[in-house]
mmCIF file of C-alpha atoms and ligand atoms in Angstrom:
data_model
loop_
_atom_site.group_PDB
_atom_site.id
_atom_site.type_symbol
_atom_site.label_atom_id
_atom_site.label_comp_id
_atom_site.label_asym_id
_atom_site.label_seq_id
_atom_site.Cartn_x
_atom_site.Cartn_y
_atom_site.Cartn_z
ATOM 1 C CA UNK A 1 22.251 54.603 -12.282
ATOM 2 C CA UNK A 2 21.824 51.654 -9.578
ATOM 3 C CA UNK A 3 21.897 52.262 -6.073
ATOM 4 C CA UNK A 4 23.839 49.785 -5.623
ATOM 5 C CA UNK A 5 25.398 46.713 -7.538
ATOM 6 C CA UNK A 6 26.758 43.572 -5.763
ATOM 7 C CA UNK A 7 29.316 41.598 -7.956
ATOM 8 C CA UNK A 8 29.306 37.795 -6.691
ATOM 9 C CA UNK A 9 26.577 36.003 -5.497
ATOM 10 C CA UNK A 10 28.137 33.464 -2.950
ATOM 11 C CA UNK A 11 27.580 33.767 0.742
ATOM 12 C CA UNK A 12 28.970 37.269 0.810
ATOM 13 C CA UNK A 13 26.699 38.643 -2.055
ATOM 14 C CA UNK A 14 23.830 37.715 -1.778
ATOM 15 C CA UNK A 15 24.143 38.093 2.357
ATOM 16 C CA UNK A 16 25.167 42.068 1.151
ATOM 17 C CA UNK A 17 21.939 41.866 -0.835
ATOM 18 C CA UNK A 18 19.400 40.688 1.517
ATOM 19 C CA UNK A 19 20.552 43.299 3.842
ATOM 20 C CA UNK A 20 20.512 46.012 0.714
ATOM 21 C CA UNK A 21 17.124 44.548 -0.586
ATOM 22 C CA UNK A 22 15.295 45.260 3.142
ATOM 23 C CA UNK A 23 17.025 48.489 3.067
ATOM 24 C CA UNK A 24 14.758 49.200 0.070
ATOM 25 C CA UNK A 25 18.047 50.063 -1.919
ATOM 26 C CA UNK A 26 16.788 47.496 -4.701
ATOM 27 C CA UNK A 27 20.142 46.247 -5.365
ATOM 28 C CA UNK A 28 21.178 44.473 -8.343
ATOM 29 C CA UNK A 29 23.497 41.197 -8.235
ATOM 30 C CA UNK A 30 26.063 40.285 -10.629
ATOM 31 C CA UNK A 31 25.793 36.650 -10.735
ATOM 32 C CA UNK A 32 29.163 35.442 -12.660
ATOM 33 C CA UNK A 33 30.379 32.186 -13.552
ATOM 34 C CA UNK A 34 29.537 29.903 -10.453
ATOM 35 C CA UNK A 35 25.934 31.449 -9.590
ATOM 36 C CA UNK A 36 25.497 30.736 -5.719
ATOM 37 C CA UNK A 37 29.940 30.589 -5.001
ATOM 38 C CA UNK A 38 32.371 27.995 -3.734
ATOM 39 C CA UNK A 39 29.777 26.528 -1.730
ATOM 40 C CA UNK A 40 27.659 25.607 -3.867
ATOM 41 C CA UNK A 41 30.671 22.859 -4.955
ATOM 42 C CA UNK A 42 30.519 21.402 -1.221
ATOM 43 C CA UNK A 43 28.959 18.270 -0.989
ATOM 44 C CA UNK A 44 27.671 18.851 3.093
ATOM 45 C CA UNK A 45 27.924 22.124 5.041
ATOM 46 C CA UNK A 46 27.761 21.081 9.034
ATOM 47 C CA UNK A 47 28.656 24.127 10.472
ATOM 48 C CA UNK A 48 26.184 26.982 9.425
ATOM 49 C CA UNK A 49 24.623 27.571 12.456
ATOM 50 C CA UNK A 50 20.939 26.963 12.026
ATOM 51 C CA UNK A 51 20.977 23.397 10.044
ATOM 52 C CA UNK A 52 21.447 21.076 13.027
ATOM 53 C CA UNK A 53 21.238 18.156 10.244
ATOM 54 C CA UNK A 54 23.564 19.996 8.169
ATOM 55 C CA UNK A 55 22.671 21.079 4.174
ATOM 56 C CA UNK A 56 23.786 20.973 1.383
ATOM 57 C CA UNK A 57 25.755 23.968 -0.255
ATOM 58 C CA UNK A 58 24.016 24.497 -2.743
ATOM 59 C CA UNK A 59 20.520 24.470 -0.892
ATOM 60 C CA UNK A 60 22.289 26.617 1.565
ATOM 61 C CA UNK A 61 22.909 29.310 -1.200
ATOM 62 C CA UNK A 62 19.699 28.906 -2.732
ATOM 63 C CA UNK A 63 17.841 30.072 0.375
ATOM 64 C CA UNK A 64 20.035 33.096 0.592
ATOM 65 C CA UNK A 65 19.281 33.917 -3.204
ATOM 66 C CA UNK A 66 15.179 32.917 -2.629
ATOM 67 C CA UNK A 67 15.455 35.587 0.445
ATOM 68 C CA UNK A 68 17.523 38.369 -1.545
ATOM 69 C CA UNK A 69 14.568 37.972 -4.295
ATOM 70 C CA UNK A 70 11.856 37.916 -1.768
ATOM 71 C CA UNK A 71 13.122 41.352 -0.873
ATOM 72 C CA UNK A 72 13.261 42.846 -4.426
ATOM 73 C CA UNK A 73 17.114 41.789 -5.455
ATOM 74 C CA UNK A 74 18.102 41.506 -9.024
ATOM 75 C CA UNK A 75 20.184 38.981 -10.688
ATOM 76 C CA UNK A 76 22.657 40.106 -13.748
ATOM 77 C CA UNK A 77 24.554 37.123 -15.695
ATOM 78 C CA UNK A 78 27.491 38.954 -16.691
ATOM 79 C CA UNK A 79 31.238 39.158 -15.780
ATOM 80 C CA UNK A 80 32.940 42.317 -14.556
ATOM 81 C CA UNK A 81 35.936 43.284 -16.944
ATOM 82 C CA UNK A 82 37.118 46.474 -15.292
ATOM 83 C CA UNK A 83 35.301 49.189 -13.087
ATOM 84 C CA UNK A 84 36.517 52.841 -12.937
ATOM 85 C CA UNK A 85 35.206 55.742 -10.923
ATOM 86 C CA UNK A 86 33.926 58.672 -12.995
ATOM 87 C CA UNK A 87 34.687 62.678 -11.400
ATOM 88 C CA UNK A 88 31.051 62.886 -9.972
ATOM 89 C CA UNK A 89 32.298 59.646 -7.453
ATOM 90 C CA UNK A 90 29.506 56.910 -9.517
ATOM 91 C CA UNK A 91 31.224 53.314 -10.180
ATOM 92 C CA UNK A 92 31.412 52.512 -14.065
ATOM 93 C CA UNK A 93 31.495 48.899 -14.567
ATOM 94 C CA UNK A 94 32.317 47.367 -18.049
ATOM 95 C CA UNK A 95 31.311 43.664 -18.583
ATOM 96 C CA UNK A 96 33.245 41.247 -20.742
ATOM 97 C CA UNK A 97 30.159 40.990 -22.812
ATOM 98 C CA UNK A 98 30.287 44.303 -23.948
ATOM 99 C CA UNK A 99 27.847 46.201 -21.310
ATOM 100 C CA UNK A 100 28.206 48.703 -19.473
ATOM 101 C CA UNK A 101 26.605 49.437 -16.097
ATOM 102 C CA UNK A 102 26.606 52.665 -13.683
ATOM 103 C CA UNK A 103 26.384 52.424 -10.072
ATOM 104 C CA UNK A 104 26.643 54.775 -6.665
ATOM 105 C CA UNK A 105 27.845 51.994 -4.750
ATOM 106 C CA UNK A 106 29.781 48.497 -4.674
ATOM 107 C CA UNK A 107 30.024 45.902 -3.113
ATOM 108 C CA UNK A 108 32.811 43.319 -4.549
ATOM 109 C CA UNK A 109 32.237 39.915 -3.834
ATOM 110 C CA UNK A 110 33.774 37.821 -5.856
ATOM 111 C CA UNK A 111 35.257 34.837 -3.739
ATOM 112 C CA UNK A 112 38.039 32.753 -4.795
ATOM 113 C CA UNK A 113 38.779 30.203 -7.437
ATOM 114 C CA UNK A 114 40.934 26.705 -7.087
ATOM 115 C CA UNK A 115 44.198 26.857 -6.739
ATOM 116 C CA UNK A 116 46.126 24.491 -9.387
ATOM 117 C CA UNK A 117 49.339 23.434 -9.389
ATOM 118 C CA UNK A 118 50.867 23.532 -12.918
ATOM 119 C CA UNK A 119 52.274 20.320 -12.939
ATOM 120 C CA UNK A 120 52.145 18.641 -16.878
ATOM 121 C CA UNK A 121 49.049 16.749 -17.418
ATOM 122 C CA UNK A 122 47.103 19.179 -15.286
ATOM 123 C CA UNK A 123 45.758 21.070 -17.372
ATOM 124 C CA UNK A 124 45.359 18.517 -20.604
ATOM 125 C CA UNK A 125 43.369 16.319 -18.137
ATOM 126 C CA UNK A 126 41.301 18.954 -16.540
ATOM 127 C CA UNK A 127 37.736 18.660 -16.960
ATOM 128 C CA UNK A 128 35.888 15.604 -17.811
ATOM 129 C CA UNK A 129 39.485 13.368 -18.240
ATOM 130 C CA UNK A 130 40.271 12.877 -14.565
ATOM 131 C CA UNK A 131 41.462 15.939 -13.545
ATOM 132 C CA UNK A 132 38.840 17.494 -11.050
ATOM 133 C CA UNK A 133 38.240 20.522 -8.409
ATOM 134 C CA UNK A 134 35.120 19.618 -7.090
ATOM 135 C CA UNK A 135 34.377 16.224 -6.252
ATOM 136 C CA UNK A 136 30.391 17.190 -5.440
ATOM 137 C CA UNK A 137 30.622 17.889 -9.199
ATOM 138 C CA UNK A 138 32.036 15.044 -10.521
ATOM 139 C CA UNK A 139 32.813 12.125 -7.797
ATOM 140 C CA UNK A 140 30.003 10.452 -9.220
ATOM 141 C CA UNK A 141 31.800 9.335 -12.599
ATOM 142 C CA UNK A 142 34.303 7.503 -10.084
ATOM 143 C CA UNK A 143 32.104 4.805 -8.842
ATOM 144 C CA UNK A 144 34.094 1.739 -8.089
ATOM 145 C CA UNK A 145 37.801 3.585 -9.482
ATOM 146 C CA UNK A 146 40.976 4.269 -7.124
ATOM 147 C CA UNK A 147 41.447 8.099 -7.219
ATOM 148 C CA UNK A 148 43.551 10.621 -5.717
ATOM 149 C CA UNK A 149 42.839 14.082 -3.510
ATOM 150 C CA UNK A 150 45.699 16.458 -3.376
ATOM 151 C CA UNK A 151 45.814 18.820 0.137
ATOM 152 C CA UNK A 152 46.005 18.321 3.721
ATOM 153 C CA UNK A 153 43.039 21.053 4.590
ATOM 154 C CA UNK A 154 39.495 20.564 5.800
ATOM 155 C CA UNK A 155 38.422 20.801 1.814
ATOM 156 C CA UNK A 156 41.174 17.711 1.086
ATOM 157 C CA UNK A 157 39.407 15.818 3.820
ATOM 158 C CA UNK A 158 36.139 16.520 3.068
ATOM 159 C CA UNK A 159 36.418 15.717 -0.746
ATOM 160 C CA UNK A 160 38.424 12.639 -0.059
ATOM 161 C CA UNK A 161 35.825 11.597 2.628
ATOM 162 C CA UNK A 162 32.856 12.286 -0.162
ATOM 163 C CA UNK A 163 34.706 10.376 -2.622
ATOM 164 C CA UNK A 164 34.945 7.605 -0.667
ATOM 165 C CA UNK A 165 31.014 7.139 -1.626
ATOM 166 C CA UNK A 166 31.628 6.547 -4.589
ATOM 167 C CA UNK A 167 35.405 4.979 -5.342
ATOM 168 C CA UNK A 168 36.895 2.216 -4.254
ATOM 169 C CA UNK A 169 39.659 3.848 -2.879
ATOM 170 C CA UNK A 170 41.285 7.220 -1.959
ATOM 171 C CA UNK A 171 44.462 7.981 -1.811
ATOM 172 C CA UNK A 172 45.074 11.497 0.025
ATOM 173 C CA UNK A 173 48.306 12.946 -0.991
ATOM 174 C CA UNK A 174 49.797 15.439 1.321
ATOM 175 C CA UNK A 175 52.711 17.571 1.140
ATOM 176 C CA UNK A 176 53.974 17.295 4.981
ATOM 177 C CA UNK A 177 52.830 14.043 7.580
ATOM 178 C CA UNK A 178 50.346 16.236 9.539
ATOM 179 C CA UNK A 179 46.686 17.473 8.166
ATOM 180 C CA UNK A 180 46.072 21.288 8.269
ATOM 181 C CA UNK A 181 42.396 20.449 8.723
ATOM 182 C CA UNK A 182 39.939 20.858 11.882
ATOM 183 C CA UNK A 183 40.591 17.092 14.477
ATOM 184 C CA UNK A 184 36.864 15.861 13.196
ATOM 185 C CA UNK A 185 37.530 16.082 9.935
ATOM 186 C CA UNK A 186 41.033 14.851 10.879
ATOM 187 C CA UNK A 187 39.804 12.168 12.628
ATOM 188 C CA UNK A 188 36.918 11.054 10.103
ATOM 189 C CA UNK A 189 39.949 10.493 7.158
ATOM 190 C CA UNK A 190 42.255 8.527 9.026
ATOM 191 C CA UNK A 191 39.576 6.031 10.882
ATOM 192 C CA UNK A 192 38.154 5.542 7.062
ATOM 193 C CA UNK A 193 39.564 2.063 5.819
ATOM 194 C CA UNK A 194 39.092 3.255 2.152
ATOM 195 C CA UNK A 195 41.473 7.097 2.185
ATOM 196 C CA UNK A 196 44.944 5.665 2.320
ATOM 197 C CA UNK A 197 47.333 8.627 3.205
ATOM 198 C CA UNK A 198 50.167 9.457 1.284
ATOM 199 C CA UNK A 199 52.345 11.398 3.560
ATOM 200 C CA UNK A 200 55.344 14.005 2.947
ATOM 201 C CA UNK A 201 54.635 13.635 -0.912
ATOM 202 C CA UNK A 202 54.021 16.139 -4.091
ATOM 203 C CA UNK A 203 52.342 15.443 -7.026
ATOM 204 C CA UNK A 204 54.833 16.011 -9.910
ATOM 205 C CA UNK A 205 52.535 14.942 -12.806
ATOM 206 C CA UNK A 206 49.513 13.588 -13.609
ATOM 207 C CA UNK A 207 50.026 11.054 -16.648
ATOM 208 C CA UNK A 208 47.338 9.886 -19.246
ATOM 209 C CA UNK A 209 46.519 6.504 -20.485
ATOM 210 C CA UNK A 210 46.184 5.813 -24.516
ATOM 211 C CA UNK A 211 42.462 8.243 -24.622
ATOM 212 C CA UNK A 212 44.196 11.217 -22.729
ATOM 213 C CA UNK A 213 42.699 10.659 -19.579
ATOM 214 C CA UNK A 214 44.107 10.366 -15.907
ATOM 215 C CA UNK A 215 45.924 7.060 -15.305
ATOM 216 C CA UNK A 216 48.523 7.454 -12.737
ATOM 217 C CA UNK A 217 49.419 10.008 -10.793
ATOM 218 C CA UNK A 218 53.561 10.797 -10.235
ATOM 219 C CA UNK A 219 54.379 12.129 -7.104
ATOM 220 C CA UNK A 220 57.437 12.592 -5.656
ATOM 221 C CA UNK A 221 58.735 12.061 -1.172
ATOM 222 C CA UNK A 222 59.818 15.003 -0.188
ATOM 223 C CA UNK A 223 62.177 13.874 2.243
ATOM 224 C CA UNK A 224 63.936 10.815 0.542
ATOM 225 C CA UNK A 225 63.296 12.351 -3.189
ATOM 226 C CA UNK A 226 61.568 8.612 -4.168
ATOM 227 C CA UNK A 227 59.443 8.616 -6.929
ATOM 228 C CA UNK A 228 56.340 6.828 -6.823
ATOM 229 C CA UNK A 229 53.178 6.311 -9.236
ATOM 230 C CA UNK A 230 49.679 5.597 -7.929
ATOM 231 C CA UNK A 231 47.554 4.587 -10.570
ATOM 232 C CA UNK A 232 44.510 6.263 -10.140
ATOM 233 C CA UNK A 233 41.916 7.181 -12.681
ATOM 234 C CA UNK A 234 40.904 10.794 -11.276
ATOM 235 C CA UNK A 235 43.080 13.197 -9.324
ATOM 236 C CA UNK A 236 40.844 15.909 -7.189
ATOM 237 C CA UNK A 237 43.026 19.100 -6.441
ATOM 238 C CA UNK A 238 42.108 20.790 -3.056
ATOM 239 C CA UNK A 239 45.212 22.812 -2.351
ATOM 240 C CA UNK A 240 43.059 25.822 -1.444
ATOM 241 C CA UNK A 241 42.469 28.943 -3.449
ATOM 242 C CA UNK A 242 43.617 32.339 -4.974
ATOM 243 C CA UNK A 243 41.283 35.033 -4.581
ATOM 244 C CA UNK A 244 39.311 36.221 -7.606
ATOM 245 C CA UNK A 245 40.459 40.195 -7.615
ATOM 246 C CA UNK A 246 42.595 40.769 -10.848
ATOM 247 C CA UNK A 247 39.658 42.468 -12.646
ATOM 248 C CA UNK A 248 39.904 45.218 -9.912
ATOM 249 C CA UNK A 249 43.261 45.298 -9.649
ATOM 250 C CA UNK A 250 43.531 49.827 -10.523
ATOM 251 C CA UNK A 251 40.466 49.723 -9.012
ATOM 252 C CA UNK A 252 41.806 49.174 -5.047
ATOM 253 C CA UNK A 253 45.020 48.266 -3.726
ATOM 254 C CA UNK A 254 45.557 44.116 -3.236
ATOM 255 C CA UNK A 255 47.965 42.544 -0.749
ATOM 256 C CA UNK A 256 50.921 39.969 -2.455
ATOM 257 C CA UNK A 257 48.662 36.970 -2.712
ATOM 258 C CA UNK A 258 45.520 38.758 -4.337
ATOM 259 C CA UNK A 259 43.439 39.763 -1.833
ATOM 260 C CA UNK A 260 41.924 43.183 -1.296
ATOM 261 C CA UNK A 261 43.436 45.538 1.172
ATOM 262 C CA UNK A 262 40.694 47.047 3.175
ATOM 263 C CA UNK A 263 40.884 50.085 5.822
ATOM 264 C CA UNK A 264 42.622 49.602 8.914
ATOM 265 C CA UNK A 265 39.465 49.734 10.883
ATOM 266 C CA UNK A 266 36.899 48.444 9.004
ATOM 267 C CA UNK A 267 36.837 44.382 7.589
ATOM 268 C CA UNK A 268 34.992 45.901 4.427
ATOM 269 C CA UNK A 269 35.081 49.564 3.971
ATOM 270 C CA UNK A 270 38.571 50.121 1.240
ATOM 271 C CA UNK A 271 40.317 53.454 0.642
ATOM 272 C CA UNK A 272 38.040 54.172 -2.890
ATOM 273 C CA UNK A 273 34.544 55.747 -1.033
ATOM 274 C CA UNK A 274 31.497 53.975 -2.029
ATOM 275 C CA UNK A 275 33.301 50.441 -2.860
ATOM 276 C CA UNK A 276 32.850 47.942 -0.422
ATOM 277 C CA UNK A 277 34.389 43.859 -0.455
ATOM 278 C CA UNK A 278 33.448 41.278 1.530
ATOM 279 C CA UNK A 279 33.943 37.513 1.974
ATOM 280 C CA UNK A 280 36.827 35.269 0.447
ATOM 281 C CA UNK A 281 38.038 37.707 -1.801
ATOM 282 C CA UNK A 282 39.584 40.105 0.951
ATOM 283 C CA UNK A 283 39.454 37.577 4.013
ATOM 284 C CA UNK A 284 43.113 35.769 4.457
ATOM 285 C CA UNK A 285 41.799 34.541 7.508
ATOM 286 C CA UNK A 286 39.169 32.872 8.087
ATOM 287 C CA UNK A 287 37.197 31.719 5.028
ATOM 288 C CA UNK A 288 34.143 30.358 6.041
ATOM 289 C CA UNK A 289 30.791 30.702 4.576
ATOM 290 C CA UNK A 290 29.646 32.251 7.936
ATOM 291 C CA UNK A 291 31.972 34.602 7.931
ATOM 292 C CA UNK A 292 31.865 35.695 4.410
ATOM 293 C CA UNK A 293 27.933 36.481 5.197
ATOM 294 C CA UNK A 294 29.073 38.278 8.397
ATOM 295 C CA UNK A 295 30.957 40.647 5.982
ATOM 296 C CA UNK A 296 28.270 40.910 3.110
ATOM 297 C CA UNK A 297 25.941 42.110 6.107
ATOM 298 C CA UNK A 298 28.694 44.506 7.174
ATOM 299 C CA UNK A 299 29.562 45.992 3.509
ATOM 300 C CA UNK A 300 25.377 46.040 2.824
ATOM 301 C CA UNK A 301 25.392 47.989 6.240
ATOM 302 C CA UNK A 302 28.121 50.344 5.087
ATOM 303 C CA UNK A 303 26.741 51.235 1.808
ATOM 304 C CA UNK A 304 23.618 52.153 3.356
ATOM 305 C CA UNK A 305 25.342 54.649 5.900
ATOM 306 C CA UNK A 306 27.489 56.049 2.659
ATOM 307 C CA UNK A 307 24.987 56.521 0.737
ATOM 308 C CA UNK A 308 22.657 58.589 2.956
HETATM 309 P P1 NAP B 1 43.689 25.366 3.229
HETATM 310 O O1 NAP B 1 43.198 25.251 4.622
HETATM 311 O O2 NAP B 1 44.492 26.565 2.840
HETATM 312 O O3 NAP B 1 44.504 24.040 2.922
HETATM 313 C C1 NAP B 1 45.204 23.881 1.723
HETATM 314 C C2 NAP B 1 45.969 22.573 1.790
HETATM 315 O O4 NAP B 1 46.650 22.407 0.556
HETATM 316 C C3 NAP B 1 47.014 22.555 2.905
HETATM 317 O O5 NAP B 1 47.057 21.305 3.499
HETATM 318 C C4 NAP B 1 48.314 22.870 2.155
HETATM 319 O O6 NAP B 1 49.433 22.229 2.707
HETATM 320 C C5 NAP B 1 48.035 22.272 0.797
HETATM 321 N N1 NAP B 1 48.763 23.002 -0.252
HETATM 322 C C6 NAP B 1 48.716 24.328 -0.520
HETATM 323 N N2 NAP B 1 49.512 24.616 -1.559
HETATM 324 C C7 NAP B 1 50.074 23.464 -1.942
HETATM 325 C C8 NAP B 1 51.017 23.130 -2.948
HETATM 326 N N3 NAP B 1 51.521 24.037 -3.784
HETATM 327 N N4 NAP B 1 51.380 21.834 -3.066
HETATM 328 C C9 NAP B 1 50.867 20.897 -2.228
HETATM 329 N N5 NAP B 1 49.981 21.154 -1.246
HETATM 330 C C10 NAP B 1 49.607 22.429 -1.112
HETATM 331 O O7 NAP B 1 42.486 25.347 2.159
HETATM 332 P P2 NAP B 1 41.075 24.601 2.261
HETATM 333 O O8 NAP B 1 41.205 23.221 2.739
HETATM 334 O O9 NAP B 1 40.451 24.865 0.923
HETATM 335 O O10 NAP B 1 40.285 25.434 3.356
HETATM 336 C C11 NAP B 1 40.120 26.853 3.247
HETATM 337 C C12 NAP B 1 39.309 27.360 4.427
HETATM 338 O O11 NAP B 1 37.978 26.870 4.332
HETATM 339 C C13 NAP B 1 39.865 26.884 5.758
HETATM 340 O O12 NAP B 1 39.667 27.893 6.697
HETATM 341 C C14 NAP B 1 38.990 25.697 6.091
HETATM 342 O O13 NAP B 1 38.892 25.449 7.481
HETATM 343 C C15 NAP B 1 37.660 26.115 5.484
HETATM 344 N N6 NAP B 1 36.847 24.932 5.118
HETATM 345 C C16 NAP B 1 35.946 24.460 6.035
HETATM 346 C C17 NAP B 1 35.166 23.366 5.728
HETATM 347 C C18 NAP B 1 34.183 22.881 6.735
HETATM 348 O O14 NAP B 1 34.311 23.264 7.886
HETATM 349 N N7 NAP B 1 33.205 22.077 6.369
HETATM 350 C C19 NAP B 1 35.313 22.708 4.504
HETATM 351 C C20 NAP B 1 36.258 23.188 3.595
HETATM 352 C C21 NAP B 1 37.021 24.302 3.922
HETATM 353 P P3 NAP B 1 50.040 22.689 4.133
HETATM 354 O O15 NAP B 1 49.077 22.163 5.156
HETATM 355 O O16 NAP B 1 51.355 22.038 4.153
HETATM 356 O O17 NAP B 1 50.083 24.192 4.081
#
């Protein structure tokens, strides 16, 4: 029986676990499929306060997990299939590899994946034949090719801005004729002579060449209904994300888009006692990597007070 486990190890986790590890609660992290979270896809993080020079995300989570170890943290490869609780209040959680592992606490930290958009060609082309979610992963194969970045948010910007190390040119295709994101990352897309927007347009399909991968991209003006094609050779979805919470969905109640309902009063605490979430998988709000630590140090605070 573990004190308590932590499932995620992105911002929120392994933030939870620090604070678990120098409460001597020797916690044990379940690391899932993208050890280190979201982050760890983002090419430069500017605004954690601390790195005046900025980091990159996946230095930024390595830290964390080097200072969660320091303390005595665990890390568990596995991924959570379903948790119940038992009659004596302990958290039963069984993993999709067949394990199962008992805890008296939980923390549930398990972030949010990239939202696609269904469109045909998506999913044919997705991985290694143009179709992308992370252009810190794979912007490098693009090197001197026209491509295309699909969103109007600060993660559109910044992708299409990264990309724009690499390709030629950028096309940033946008569903209204106004950016969502924050004015400097606003400001850095539309003063860079390579990211041509594409306003008040939706992607319709992405369409392959003779090999099956990405040559043109079909999207579609919203206002006059014209179709257009941009021949591109890689298309970069960053139309945000849908929380990752359907393993727990008897577990705790969820709100229409995914994300875990917590108490009224509390950011973290939910209505099962002794299961705790924190970061991107219960925050509709904000959705920063600050503030998902913020709540892993609130849940890892909680657990120690419910456990007493
Ligand atoms: P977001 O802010 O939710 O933006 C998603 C974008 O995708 C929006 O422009 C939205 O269009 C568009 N979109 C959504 N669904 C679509 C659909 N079905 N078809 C076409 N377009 C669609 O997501 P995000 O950019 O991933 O950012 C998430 C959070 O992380 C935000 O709080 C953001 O500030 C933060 N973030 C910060 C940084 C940074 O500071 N370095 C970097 C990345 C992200 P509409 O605008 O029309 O809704």
């Amino acid at each position: 029986m573990e004190n308590v486990i932590i499932i995620g190890s992105g911002c929120a986790g392994l933030t939870a676990a620090i604070y678990c590890a120098r409460a001597n609660l020797n916690p044990l992290v379940i690391e899932g499929k993208l050890p280190g979270g979201q982050i760890t896809t983002t090419s430069e993080v500017e605004n954690f306060p601390g790195f005046p020079e900025g980091i990159n995300g996946f230095d930024l989570t390595w830290k964390m997990r080097q200072q969660a170890e320091k303390f005595g943290t665990r890390f568990h490869g596995a991924t959570i299939n379903a948790v119940t609780v038992a009659d004596d209040g302990s958290k039963r959680l069984v993993c999709a590899e067949g394990e199962t592992l008992e805890a008296k606490a939980l923390i549930i930290a398990t972030g949010a994946s990239p939202r696609l958009l269904g469109i045909p060609g998506e999913k044919e082309m997705y991985g290694g034949k143009g179709v992308s979610t992370c252009a810190t992963c794979d912007g490098a194969f693009y090197r001197g090719k026209t491509v295309a970045v699909l969103g109007g948010g600060d993660s559109a910007c910044e992708e299409a801005h990264f990309l724009t190390r690499f390709a030629e040119k950028v096309y940033l295709v946008h569903r209204r004729d106004e950016l969502r994101a924050s004015q400097i990352m606003r400001e850095r897309v539309l003063n860079c002579e390579k990211i041509e927007p594409v306003w008040n347009a939706v992607a319709e399909a992405v369409l392959p060449d003779a090999e099956g991968k990405v040559r043109a991209l079909a999207v579609k003006d919203v206002k006059t209904g014209a179709p257009r094609e941009l021949a591109v050779q890689g298309v970069f979805y960053a139309i945000g994300h849908h929380p990752s919470t359907e393993a727990f969905a008897t577990l705790l109640p969820r709100d229409e888009l995914g994300y875990f309902k917590t108490l009224t009063d509390s950011q973290v605490r939910t209505e099962v006692p002794g299961v705790f979430v924190a970061g991107d998988c219960a925050d509709t709000n904000y959705r920063q990597a600050i503030t998902a630590a913020a709540m892993g140090c609130q849940a890892a605070i909680e657990v120690e007070r419910w456990l007493v």
